[in-house]
Amino acid sequence: MRGRLEGNTFLGILAKVCGMRTRNVGWFRWRYTSKWSSWSLRKLIDSSLTCRHEVEFIEQVVKDISSKLPTISADGNLIGMRNRINGMVSSLNEFPNELSMIGITGMGGIGKTTLARAVFDQICTEFEGSSFVENVRERSNSLLLGLKSLQQQALRDVLKKQDIFVNGVLEGKKEMKKKMHGIKVLVVLDDVDHIDQLKALAGERNWFKSGSKIIITTRDKQVLVAHKVNSIHDSTTAEEAVCLLSRCAFGKEIPCPGYEELSKKVVRYAAGLPLTITILGSSLCEAKEHEWIDTIERLKRIPLKETIQKLELSYMGLDDDCKEIFLDVACILKGWKEDEAIRSLESCGFHAIHGLSVLEKKSLITISKYGHLGMHDHIEEMGRYIVRRSNLDEPRRHTRLWIEDEVKDILINDLGTEATTCISVFTPEVNQGTIMKGLRKMEKLRFLLVNDFMHSNEREFDEDIQYLPNSLQYLRWNDYKLCFLPRKFQASNLVALEMPNSSLKQLWEGKERKVLHKLRFLDLSFSLLRTFDLGLTPNVEILDLRYCCRLVEFHVPLQCSKLKSLNLDHSKISTLDLRLVPNIETLTLMDCSDLVELDIPNKCLQLKFLNMCSPKLRSLDLRLVPNIATLNLIRCCDLVELHIPCECPQLTYLKVSSSKLRSLDLRLIMNIETLDLDECKDLVEPDMPVNTLKLEECDYLVEFDMFLESLVLRISTLRILAIGPIQNLETYKPSRLL
């Protein structure tokens, strides 16, 4: 429900307004104004509902919607674990009106997270709010924003609001107690390893409303004891293990005929660990009997406790490309967003989308609902061990470097070798000059990630020290201190260059013009750029120059047909010509305060998303962008003309706020769904077919009641109507609609 006026008013869901003609009406949102008379619930619903109380009606709507929502099913791999799931649910329901905290404990790989997720999915709809906070142990690390980010996630999930921020853990505790105290919630805290994490995320029982349930998974039982949870669950059974293996290998709950004993042997030699069983089962899918026997013989030679070596059997079955991708994820890319990881891997020449798909199917990685790459600790440990084992005592000979102390030692003492292909630098004690000097011997380096935490004023150092390997294909350097790329750096192999928050004023010093022919991805956001020449990056596909607040010139001297996405938010450019970027798909020009003209002289058939906030822009002509889908014109205060003279069949969302438009003709735009006209004070009457209409502070809609009735009667697809304060609107009685 979206607010309430005084009296018996129904402001959320309008089930029926015009009988059969407007059955698709979803909800109307009215912003409160004292000038409006209320709408009675009795007038808004059909005769069969007129005797019901508003609350009963709303409950019926909720029930009806819930019945149409798909039921969340448990993970297929949970077949055989039903008893444990039911046991936990029973434990939670033992005292339904009391707060319950229960724990799941056991060694890594035992299936704690899987069990918690299954229980969460089964009962989460019974609560007013719910949150599954994954990987608490790992994410509470300060480099990954720490506990406050987990507090924010819990609050956002439970309250279903994304605009919640906390400045620190102490404030987060206060907010959680304040906001969750009145809501019956279900919260899962996954992989907790310290009591401080519980104090930050579920500190006191009085944080939560009676009936709330908190589930905690951990390897350390003492953490649960110290937090005084109500009950603790652990262990798995041989029967469940065989069912899990069968599900992964055969796609059903029991083994295929002839494989019963083989399945039991695999489970036994896998030490009953669900993670190991899942990996082995996935690798044995569609395997012949002799392959099963071979796997069992290999398992026999591995000690029962050597989980990592068992997991490595699945790694050995990968092709070379997938092996390299797997090792990159295990050592560096775990936790990255999927699209960013794909960009990094593709830059290095790998078939990233295919490779990640293979790894996911083999249960070697996971991709969270938020799009982040995940990997179980044991699998991660196995991958890192593969990289390190051949030279355990000589890190400088490892193909990938990521351990802080080892990276620091190698860079400071100039111990680099050509064996290293990837390095991730998170070492605050090492300055940028030392980093560059330490890279000189890494002649085959393809991947470089530097996060500078020193925040020094280091701007210049000896030119001989300024160095980057020419072999680099992916380079991300946050807070790069120099004004230019090193003079000796050819960058001829560079596919992705990401230097956000840098001191770069331009790519190359002086009049030097090295063209980066292979560059596809460029991110120089929040840098000190004054000018940018697209001719130096003719094949770039994604260009991010947002918050380059000193950028006044953007040159496009030749056709850049591969550019798909351009972000110039908060730049100081005054004009932009799209003549030579014909295939652009997404253009973002938010808070470009000096932009007076967007020139579209040729057809831009691929342009689908245009986002602008340009107070000085006076007109915009869309006749050459027929395939636009989303048009966002925010605070274009001088906009007096918006031309849409041709059909735009894909345009479904149009927002124009704070403009000087007096009229808006969208009669040719037959598929528009959402129109938002906030604070268009000069607008007289828009003419359009819409599903969603938002009109706020449109002072000139003096004949609003007549307009609205004609609109609703004319448009059977209207779903959402949002109306704000309108100066001349005294009352609206929809009598003719009922």
PDB file of N, CA and C in Angstrom, residues 14 24 88 139 147 182 231 267 275 326 379 408 431 476 495 511 518 535 550 552 648 675 710 728 735:
ATOM      1  N   LEU A  14      -6.416  -0.940  -6.960  1.00  0.00           N
ATOM      2  CA  LEU A  14      -7.753  -0.749  -7.511  1.00  0.00           C
ATOM      3  C   LEU A  14      -8.070  -1.973  -8.353  1.00  0.00           C
ATOM      4  N   ASN A  24      -7.119  -4.607 -16.209  1.00  0.00           N
ATOM      5  CA  ASN A  24      -5.670  -4.624 -16.023  1.00  0.00           C
ATOM      6  C   ASN A  24      -5.159  -3.527 -15.110  1.00  0.00           C
ATOM      7  N   MET A  88      14.753 -29.120  11.217  1.00  0.00           N
ATOM      8  CA  MET A  88      15.056 -27.723  11.530  1.00  0.00           C
ATOM      9  C   MET A  88      13.795 -26.871  11.548  1.00  0.00           C
ATOM     10  N   ARG A 139      33.150 -11.704   4.056  1.00  0.00           N
ATOM     11  CA  ARG A 139      32.720 -10.348   3.713  1.00  0.00           C
ATOM     12  C   ARG A 139      32.903  -9.353   4.855  1.00  0.00           C
ATOM     13  N   LEU A 147      31.613  -5.182   8.311  1.00  0.00           N
ATOM     14  CA  LEU A 147      30.327  -5.582   8.864  1.00  0.00           C
ATOM     15  C   LEU A 147      29.202  -4.611   8.517  1.00  0.00           C
ATOM     16  N   GLY A 182       9.937  -4.035  15.195  1.00  0.00           N
ATOM     17  CA  GLY A 182       8.498  -4.119  14.960  1.00  0.00           C
ATOM     18  C   GLY A 182       8.107  -5.027  13.816  1.00  0.00           C
ATOM     19  N   SER A 231      19.102 -23.912  19.878  1.00  0.00           N
ATOM     20  CA  SER A 231      19.469 -25.296  19.567  1.00  0.00           C
ATOM     21  C   SER A 231      20.540 -25.311  18.489  1.00  0.00           C
ATOM     22  N   VAL A 267      30.791 -42.529  -2.109  1.00  0.00           N
ATOM     23  CA  VAL A 267      30.406 -41.781  -0.908  1.00  0.00           C
ATOM     24  C   VAL A 267      31.359 -42.071   0.239  1.00  0.00           C
ATOM     25  N   LEU A 275      30.031 -31.475  -0.215  1.00  0.00           N
ATOM     26  CA  LEU A 275      30.727 -30.729  -1.260  1.00  0.00           C
ATOM     27  C   LEU A 275      31.496 -31.669  -2.168  1.00  0.00           C
ATOM     28  N   PHE A 326      39.437 -21.243 -14.069  1.00  0.00           N
ATOM     29  CA  PHE A 326      39.208 -21.714 -12.699  1.00  0.00           C
ATOM     30  C   PHE A 326      40.272 -21.177 -11.745  1.00  0.00           C
ATOM     31  N   ILE A 379      37.126 -25.619  -2.390  1.00  0.00           N
ATOM     32  CA  ILE A 379      37.467 -25.546  -3.813  1.00  0.00           C
ATOM     33  C   ILE A 379      38.471 -24.426  -4.046  1.00  0.00           C
ATOM     34  N   LYS A 408      54.256  -8.157  -1.349  1.00  0.00           N
ATOM     35  CA  LYS A 408      55.075  -7.080  -0.790  1.00  0.00           C
ATOM     36  C   LYS A 408      56.555  -7.424  -0.882  1.00  0.00           C
ATOM     37  N   ASN A 431      54.590   1.797  -2.224  1.00  0.00           N
ATOM     38  CA  ASN A 431      54.154   2.929  -3.042  1.00  0.00           C
ATOM     39  C   ASN A 431      54.175   2.563  -4.520  1.00  0.00           C
ATOM     40  N   ARG A 476      43.971  -2.874 -14.200  1.00  0.00           N
ATOM     41  CA  ARG A 476      43.113  -2.060 -13.322  1.00  0.00           C
ATOM     42  C   ARG A 476      43.980  -1.503 -12.205  1.00  0.00           C
ATOM     43  N   VAL A 495      43.663  -4.824 -23.659  1.00  0.00           N
ATOM     44  CA  VAL A 495      42.264  -4.970 -24.055  1.00  0.00           C
ATOM     45  C   VAL A 495      41.345  -4.223 -23.095  1.00  0.00           C
ATOM     46  N   LYS A 511      52.481  15.609 -27.014  1.00  0.00           N
ATOM     47  CA  LYS A 511      51.848  15.345 -28.303  1.00  0.00           C
ATOM     48  C   LYS A 511      51.949  13.883 -28.715  1.00  0.00           C
ATOM     49  N   LYS A 518      43.772  -2.546 -29.726  1.00  0.00           N
ATOM     50  CA  LYS A 518      43.108  -3.710 -29.138  1.00  0.00           C
ATOM     51  C   LYS A 518      42.186  -3.353 -27.975  1.00  0.00           C
ATOM     52  N   GLY A 535      39.911   8.998 -31.027  1.00  0.00           N
ATOM     53  CA  GLY A 535      40.751   8.459 -32.093  1.00  0.00           C
ATOM     54  C   GLY A 535      41.884   7.592 -31.578  1.00  0.00           C
ATOM     55  N   ARG A 550      36.398  17.788 -14.928  1.00  0.00           N
ATOM     56  CA  ARG A 550      37.166  18.804 -15.649  1.00  0.00           C
ATOM     57  C   ARG A 550      37.141  18.577 -17.162  1.00  0.00           C
ATOM     58  N   VAL A 552      36.262  18.962 -20.682  1.00  0.00           N
ATOM     59  CA  VAL A 552      35.566  19.992 -21.456  1.00  0.00           C
ATOM     60  C   VAL A 552      35.537  19.673 -22.948  1.00  0.00           C
ATOM     61  N   CYS A 648       8.168   4.905 -32.496  1.00  0.00           N
ATOM     62  CA  CYS A 648       9.249   4.315 -31.700  1.00  0.00           C
ATOM     63  C   CYS A 648       8.648   3.093 -31.017  1.00  0.00           C
ATOM     64  N   LEU A 675       4.977   6.766 -18.202  1.00  0.00           N
ATOM     65  CA  LEU A 675       5.253   8.167 -18.505  1.00  0.00           C
ATOM     66  C   LEU A 675       5.307   8.925 -17.188  1.00  0.00           C
ATOM     67  N   SER A 710     -11.289  10.730 -19.505  1.00  0.00           N
ATOM     68  CA  SER A 710     -11.153  10.354 -20.909  1.00  0.00           C
ATOM     69  C   SER A 710      -9.965   9.433 -21.105  1.00  0.00           C
ATOM     70  N   ASN A 728      -4.340  23.378  -9.399  1.00  0.00           N
ATOM     71  CA  ASN A 728      -5.711  23.719  -9.733  1.00  0.00           C
ATOM     72  C   ASN A 728      -6.691  22.564  -9.551  1.00  0.00           C
ATOM     73  N   SER A 735     -17.071   9.354 -10.767  1.00  0.00           N
ATOM     74  CA  SER A 735     -18.400   8.765 -10.809  1.00  0.00           C
ATOM     75  C   SER A 735     -18.699   8.126 -12.154  1.00  0.00           C
TER      76      SER A 735
END
